[in-house]
PDB file of C-alpha atoms and ligand atoms in Angstrom:
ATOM      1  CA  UNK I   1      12.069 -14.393  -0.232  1.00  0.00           C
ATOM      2  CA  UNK I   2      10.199 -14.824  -3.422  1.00  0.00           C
ATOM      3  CA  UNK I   3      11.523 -12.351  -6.563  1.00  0.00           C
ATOM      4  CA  UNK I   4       8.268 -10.352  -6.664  1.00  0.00           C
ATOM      5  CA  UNK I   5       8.271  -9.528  -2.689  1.00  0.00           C
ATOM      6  CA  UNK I   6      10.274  -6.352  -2.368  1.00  0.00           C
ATOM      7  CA  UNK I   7      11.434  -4.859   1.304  1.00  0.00           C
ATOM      8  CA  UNK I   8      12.198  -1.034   1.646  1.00  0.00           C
ATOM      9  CA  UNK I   9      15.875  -0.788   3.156  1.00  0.00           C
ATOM     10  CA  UNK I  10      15.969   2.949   3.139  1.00  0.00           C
ATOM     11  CA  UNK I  11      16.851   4.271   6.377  1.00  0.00           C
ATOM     12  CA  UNK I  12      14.069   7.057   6.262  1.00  0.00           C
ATOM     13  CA  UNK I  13      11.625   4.600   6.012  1.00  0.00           C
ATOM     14  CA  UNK I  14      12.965   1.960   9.098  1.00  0.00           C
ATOM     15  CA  UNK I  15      13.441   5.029  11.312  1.00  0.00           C
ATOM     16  CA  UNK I  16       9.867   6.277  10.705  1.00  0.00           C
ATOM     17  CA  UNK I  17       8.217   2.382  11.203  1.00  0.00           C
ATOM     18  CA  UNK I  18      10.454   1.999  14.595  1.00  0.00           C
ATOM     19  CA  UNK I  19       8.755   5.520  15.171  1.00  0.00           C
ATOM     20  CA  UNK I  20       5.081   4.390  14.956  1.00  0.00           C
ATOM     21  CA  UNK I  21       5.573   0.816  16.419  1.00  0.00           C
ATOM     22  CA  UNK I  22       5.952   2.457  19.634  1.00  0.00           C
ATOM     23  CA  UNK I  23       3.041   2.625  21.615  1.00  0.00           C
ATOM     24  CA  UNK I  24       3.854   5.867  23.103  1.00  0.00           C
ATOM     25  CA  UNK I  25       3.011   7.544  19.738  1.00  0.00           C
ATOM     26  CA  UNK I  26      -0.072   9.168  19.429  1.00  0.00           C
ATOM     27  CA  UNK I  27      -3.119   9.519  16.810  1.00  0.00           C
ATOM     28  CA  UNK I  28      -1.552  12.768  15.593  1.00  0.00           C
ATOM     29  CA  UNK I  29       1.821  11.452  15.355  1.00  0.00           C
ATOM     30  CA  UNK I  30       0.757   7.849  14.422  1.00  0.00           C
ATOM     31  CA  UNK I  31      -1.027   9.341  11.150  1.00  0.00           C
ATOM     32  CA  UNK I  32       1.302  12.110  10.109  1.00  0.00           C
ATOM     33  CA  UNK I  33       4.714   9.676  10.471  1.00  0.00           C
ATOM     34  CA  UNK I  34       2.561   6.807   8.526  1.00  0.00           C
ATOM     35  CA  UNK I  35       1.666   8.996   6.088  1.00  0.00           C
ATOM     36  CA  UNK I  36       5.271  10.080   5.674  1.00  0.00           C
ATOM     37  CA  UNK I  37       6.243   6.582   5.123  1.00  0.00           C
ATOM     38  CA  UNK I  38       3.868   6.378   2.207  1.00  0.00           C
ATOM     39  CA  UNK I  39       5.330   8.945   0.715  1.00  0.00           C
ATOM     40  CA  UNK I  40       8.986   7.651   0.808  1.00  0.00           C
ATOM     41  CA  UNK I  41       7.787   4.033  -0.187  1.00  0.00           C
ATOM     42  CA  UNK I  42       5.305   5.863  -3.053  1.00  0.00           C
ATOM     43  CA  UNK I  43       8.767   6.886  -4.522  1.00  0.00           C
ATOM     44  CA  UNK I  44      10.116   4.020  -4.347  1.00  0.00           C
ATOM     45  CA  UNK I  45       7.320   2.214  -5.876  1.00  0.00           C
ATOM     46  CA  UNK I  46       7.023   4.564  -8.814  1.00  0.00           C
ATOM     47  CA  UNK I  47      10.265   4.413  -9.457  1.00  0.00           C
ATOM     48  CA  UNK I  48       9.610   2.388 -13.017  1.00  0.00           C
ATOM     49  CA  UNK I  49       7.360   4.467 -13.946  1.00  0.00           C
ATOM     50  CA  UNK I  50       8.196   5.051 -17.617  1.00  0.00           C
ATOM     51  CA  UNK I  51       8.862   8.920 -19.212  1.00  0.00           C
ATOM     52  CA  UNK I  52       9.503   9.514 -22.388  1.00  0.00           C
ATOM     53  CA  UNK I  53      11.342  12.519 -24.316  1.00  0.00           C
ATOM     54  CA  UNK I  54       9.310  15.547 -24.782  1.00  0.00           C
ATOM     55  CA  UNK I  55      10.308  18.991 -26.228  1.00  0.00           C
ATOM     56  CA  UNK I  56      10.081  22.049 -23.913  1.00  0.00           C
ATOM     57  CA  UNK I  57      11.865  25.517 -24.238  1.00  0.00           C
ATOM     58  CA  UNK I  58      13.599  26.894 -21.409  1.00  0.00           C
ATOM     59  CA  UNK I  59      14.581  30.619 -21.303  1.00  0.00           C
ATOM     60  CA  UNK I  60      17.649  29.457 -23.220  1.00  0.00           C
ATOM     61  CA  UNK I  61      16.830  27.147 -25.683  1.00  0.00           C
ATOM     62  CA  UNK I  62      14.553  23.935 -26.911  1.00  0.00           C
ATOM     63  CA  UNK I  63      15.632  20.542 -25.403  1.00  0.00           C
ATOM     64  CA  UNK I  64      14.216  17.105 -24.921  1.00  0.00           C
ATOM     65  CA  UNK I  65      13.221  16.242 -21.469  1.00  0.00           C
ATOM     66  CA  UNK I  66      11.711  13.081 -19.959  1.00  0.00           C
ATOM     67  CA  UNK I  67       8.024  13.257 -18.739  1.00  0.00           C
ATOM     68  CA  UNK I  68       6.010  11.038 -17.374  1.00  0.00           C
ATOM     69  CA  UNK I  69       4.471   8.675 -20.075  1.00  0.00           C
ATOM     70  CA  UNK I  70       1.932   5.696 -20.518  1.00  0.00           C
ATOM     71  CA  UNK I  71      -0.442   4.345 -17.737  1.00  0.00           C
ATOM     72  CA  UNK I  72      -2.147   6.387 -15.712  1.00  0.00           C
ATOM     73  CA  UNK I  73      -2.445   5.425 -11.789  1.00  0.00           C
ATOM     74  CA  UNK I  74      -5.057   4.264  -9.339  1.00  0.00           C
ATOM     75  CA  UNK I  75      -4.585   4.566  -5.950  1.00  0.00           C
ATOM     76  CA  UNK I  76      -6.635   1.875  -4.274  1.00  0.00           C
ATOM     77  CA  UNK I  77      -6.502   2.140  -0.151  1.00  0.00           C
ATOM     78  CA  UNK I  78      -8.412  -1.511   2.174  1.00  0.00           C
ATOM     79  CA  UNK I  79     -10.452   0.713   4.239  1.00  0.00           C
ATOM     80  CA  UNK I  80     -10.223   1.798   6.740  1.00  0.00           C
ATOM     81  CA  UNK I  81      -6.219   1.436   7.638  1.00  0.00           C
ATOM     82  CA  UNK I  82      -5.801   1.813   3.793  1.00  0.00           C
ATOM     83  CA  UNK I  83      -6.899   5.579   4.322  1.00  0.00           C
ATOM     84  CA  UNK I  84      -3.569   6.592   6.522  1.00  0.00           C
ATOM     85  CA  UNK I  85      -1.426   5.622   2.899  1.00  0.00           C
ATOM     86  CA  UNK I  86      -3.362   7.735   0.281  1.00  0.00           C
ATOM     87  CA  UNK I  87      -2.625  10.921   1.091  1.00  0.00           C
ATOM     88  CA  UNK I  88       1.473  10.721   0.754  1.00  0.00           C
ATOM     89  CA  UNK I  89       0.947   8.789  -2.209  1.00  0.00           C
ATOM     90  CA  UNK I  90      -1.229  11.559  -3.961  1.00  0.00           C
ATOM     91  CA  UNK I  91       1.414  13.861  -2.495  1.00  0.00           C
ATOM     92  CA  UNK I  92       3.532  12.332  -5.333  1.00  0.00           C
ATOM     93  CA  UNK I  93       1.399  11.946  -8.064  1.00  0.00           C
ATOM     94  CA  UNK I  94      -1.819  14.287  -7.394  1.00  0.00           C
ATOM     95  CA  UNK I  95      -3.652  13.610 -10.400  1.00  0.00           C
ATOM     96  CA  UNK I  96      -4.285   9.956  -9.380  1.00  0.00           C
ATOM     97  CA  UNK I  97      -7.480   8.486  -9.338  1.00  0.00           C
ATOM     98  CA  UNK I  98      -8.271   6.618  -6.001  1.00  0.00           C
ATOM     99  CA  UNK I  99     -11.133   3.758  -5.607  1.00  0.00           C
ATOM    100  CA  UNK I 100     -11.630   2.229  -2.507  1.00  0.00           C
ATOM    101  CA  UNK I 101     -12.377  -1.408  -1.346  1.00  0.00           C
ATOM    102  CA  UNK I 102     -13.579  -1.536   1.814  1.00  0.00           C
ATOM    103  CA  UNK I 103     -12.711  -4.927   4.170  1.00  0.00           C
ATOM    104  CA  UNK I 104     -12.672  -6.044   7.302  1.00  0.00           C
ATOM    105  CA  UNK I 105     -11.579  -8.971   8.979  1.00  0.00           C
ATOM    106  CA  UNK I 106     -13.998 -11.109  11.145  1.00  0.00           C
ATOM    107  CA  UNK I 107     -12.867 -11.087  14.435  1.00  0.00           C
ATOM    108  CA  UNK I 108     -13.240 -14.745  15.305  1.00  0.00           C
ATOM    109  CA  UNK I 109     -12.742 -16.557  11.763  1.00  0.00           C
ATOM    110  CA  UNK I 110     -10.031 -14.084  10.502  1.00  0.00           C
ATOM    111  CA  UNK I 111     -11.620 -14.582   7.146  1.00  0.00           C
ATOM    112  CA  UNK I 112     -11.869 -11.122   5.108  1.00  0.00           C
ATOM    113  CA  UNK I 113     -15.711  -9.468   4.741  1.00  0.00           C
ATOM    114  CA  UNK I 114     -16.112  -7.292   1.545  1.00  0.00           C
ATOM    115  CA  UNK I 115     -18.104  -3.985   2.325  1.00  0.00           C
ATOM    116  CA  UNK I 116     -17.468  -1.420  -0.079  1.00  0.00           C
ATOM    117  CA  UNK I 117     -16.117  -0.767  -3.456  1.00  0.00           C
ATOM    118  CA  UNK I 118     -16.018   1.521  -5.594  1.00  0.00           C
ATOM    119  CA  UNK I 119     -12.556   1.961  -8.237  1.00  0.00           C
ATOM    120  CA  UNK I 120     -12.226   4.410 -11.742  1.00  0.00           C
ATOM    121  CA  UNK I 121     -14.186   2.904 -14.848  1.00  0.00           C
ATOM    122  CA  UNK I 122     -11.141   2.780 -16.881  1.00  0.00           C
ATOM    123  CA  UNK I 123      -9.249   0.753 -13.769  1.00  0.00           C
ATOM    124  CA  UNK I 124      -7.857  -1.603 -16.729  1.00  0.00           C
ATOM    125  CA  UNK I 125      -5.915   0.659 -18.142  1.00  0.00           C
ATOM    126  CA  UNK I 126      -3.935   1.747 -14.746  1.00  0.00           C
ATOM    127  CA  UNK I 127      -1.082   1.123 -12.508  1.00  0.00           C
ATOM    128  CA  UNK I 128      -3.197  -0.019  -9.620  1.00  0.00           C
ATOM    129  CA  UNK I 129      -1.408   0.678  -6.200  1.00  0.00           C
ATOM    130  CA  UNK I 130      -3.421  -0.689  -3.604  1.00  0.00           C
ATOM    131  CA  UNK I 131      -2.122   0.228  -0.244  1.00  0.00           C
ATOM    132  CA  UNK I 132      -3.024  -1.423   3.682  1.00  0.00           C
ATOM    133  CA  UNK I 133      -0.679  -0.778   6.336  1.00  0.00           C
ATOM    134  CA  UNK I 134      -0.672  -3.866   7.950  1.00  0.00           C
ATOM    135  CA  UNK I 135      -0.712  -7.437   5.202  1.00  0.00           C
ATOM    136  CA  UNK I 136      -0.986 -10.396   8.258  1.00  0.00           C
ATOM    137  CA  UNK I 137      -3.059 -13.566   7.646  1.00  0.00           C
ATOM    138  CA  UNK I 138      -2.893 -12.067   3.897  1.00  0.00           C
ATOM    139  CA  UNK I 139      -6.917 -12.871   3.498  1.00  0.00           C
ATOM    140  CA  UNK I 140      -7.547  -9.291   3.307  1.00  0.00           C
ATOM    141  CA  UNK I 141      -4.620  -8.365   0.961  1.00  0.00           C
ATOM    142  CA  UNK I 142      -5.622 -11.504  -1.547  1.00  0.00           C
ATOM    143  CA  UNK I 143      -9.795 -10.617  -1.543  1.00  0.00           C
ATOM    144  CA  UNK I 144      -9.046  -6.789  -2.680  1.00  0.00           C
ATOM    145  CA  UNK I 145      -6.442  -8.331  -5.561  1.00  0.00           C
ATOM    146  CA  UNK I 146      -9.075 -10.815  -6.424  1.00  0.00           C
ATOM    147  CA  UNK I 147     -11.377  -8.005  -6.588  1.00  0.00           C
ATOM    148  CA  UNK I 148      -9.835  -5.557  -8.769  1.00  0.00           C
ATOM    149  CA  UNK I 149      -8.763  -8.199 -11.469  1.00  0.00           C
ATOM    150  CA  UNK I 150     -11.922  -9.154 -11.902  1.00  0.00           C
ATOM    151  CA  UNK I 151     -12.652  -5.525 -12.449  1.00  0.00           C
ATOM    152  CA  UNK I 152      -9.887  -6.127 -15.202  1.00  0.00           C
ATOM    153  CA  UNK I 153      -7.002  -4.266 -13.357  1.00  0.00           C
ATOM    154  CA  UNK I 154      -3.971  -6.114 -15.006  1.00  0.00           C
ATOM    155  CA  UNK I 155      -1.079  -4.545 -13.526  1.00  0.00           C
ATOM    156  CA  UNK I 156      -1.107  -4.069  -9.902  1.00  0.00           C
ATOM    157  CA  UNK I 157       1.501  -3.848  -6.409  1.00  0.00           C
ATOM    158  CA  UNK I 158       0.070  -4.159  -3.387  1.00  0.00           C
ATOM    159  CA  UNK I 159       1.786  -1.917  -0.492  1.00  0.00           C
ATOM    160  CA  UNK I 160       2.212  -2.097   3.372  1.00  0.00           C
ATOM    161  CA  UNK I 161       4.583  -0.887   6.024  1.00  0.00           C
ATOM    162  CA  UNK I 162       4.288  -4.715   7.757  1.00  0.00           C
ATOM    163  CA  UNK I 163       3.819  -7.721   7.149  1.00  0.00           C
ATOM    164  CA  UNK I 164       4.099 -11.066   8.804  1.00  0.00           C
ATOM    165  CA  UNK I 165       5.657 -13.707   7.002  1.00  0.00           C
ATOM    166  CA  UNK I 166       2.570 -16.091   6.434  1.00  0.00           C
ATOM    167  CA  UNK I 167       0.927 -13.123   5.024  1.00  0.00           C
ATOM    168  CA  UNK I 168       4.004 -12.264   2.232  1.00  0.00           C
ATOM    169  CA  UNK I 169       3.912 -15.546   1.548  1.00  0.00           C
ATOM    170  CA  UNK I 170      -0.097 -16.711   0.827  1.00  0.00           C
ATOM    171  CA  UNK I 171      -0.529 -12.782  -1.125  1.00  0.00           C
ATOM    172  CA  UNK I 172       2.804 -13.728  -3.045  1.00  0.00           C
ATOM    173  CA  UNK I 173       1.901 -17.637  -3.799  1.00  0.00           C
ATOM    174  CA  UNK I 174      -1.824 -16.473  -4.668  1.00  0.00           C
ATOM    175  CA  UNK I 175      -0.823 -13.818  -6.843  1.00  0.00           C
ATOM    176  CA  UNK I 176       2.804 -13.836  -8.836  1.00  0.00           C
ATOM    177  CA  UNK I 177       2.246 -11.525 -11.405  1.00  0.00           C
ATOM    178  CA  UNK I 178       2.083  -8.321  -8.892  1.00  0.00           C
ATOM    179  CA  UNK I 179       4.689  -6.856  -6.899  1.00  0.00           C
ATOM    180  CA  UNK I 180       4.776  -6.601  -3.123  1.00  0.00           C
ATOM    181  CA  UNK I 181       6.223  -4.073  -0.931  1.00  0.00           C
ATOM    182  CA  UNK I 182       6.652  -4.377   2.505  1.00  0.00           C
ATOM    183  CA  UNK I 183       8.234  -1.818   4.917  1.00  0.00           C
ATOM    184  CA  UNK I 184       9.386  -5.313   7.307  1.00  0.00           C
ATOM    185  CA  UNK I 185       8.318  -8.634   7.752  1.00  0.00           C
ATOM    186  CA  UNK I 186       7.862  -9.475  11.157  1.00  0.00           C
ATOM    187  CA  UNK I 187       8.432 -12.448  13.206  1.00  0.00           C
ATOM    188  CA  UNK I 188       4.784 -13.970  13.543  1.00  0.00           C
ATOM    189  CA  UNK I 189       1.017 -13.908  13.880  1.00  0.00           C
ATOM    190  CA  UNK I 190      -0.715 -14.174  17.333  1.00  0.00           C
ATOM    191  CA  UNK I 191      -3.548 -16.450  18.021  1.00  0.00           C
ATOM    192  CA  UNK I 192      -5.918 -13.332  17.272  1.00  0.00           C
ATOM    193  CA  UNK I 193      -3.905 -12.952  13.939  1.00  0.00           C
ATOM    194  CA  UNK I 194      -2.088  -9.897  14.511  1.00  0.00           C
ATOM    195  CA  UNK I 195       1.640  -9.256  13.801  1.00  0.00           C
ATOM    196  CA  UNK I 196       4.309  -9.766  16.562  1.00  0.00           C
ATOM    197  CA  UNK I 197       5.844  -7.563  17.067  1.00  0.00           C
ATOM    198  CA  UNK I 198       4.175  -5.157  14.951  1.00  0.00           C
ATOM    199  CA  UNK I 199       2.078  -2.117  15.920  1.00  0.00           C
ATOM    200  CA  UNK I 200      -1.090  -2.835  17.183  1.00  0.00           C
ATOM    201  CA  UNK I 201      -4.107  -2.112  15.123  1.00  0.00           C
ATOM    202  CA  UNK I 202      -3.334  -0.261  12.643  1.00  0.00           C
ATOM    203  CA  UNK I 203      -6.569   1.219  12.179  1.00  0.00           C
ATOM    204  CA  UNK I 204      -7.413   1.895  15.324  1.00  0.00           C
ATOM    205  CA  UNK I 205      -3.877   3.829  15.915  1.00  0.00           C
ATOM    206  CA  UNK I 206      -4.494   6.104  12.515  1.00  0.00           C
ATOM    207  CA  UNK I 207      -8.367   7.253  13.710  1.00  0.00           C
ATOM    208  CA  UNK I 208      -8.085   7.175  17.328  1.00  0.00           C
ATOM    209  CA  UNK I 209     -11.156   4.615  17.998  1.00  0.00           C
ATOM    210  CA  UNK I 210      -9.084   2.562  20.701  1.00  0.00           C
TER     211      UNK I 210
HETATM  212  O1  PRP B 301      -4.036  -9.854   6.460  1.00  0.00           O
HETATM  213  P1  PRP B 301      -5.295  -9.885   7.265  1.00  0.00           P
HETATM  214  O2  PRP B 301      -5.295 -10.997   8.270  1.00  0.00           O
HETATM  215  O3  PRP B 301      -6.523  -9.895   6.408  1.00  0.00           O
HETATM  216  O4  PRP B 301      -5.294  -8.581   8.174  1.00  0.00           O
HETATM  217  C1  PRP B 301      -4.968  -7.335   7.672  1.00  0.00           C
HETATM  218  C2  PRP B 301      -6.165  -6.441   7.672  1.00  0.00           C
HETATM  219  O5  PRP B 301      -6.553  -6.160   9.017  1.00  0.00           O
HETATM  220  C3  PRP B 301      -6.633  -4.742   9.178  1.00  0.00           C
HETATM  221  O6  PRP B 301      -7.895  -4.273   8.884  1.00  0.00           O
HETATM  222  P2  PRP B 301      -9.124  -4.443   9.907  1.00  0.00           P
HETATM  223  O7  PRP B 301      -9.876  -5.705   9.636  1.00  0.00           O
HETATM  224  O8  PRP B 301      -8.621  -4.257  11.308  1.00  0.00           O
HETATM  225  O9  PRP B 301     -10.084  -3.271   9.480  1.00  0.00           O
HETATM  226  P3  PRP B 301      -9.890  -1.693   9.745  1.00  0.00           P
HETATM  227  O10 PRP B 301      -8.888  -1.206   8.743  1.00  0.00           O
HETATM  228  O11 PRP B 301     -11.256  -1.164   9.509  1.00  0.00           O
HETATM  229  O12 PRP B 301      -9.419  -1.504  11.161  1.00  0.00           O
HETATM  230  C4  PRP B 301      -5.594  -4.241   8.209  1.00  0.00           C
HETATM  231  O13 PRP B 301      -5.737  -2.882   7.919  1.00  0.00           O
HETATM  232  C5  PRP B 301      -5.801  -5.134   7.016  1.00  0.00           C
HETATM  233  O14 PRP B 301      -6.809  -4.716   6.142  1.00  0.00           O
HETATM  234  O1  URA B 302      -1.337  -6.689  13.602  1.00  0.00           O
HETATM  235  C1  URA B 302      -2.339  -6.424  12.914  1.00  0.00           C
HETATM  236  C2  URA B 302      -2.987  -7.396  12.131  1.00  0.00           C
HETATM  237  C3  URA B 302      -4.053  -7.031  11.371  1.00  0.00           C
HETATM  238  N1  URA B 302      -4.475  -5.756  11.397  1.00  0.00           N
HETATM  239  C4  URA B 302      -3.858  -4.818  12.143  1.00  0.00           C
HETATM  240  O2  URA B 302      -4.257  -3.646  12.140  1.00  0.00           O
HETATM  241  N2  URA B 302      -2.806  -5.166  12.885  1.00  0.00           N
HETATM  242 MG1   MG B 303      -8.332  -2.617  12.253  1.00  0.00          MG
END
């Protein structure tokens, strides 16, 4: 695996994915476990975030403590799985800013169409975290990257709960300089380009429409 691809091994977070790749788990389970696993993976993906010393008083005395410091975050969901990730993220940090890119893949070509987009004015100077459940052909996963650079987002991780291994490997190869988390790489694509063994759509699982 390539140095900037990065797979949760907490046990909290495998537990939760074995949870929701069942497909006796409902909408209402589906979206409140998934949206736990953001949150665990949120911490884990903020964990080098930098602080820096700052004075408070407690009731006993002054002290330094570390605080939060330098860039301020983005939150940046694919629409519409994207959606099921942003609220344990913001659970985290709640003063995030969120933009949205809004994607879909064609069902016959695979191939990504852009539909929406909107992300903060001063996206340059954030941490974007852009967050899909589900990074398969990659197509997706590489358009919204594409897209937010050329918004001038410089530093950026891409997050998802699975991937499938020709999707790690075409967002990693197309992209270097950002990190990517994945919750598990799975074995393979199908002919319709979803992951095996994987969930299903995950889209369709978070809002119900199937
Ligand atoms: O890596 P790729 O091959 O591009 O596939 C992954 C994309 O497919 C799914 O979205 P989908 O097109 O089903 O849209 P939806 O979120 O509206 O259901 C998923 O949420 C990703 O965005
Ligand atoms: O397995 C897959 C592949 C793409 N999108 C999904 O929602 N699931
Ligand atoms: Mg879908």
């Amino acid at each position: 695996m390539r140095d900037n691809v990065i797979i949760f091994d907490h046990p909290l977070i495998q537990h939760k994915i074995s949870l929701i790749r069942s497909k006796d788990c409902g909408t209402r389970e589906f979206r409140t476990v998934a949206g736990e696993i953001s949150m665990l993976m949120g911490y884990e993906v903020m964990r080098d975030l930098e602080t820096e010393l700052v004075e408070i008083e407690t009731p006993l005395e002054k002290m330094k403590g570390p605080m939060l410091k330098g860039k301020k975050l983005a939150i940046v969901p694919i629409l519409r799985a994207g959606l099921g990730m942003v609220d344990g993220m913001l659970s985290l940090v709640p003063s995030a800013k969120v933009g949205h890119v809004g994607m879909y893949r064609d069902e016959e070509t695979l191939e990504p169409k852009e539909y929406y987009c909107k992300l903060p004015e001063d996206i340059s100077q954030r941490l974007v975290i852009i967050v899909d459940p589900m990074l398969a052909t990659g197509g997706s996963a590489d358009a919204a990257v594409d897209f937010v650079k050329k918004q001038g987002a410089e530093q950026i991780k891409f997050v998802s709960i699975l991937a499938a291994p020709e999707g790690v490997e075409r967002l990693a190869q197309a992209h270097p300089d950002i990190s990517i988390y994945c919750g598990a790489v799975d074995r393979e694509l199908n002919e319709h380009g979803y992951i095996l063994p994987g969930l299903g759509d995950a889209g369709d699982r978070i809002f119900g429409t199937k």
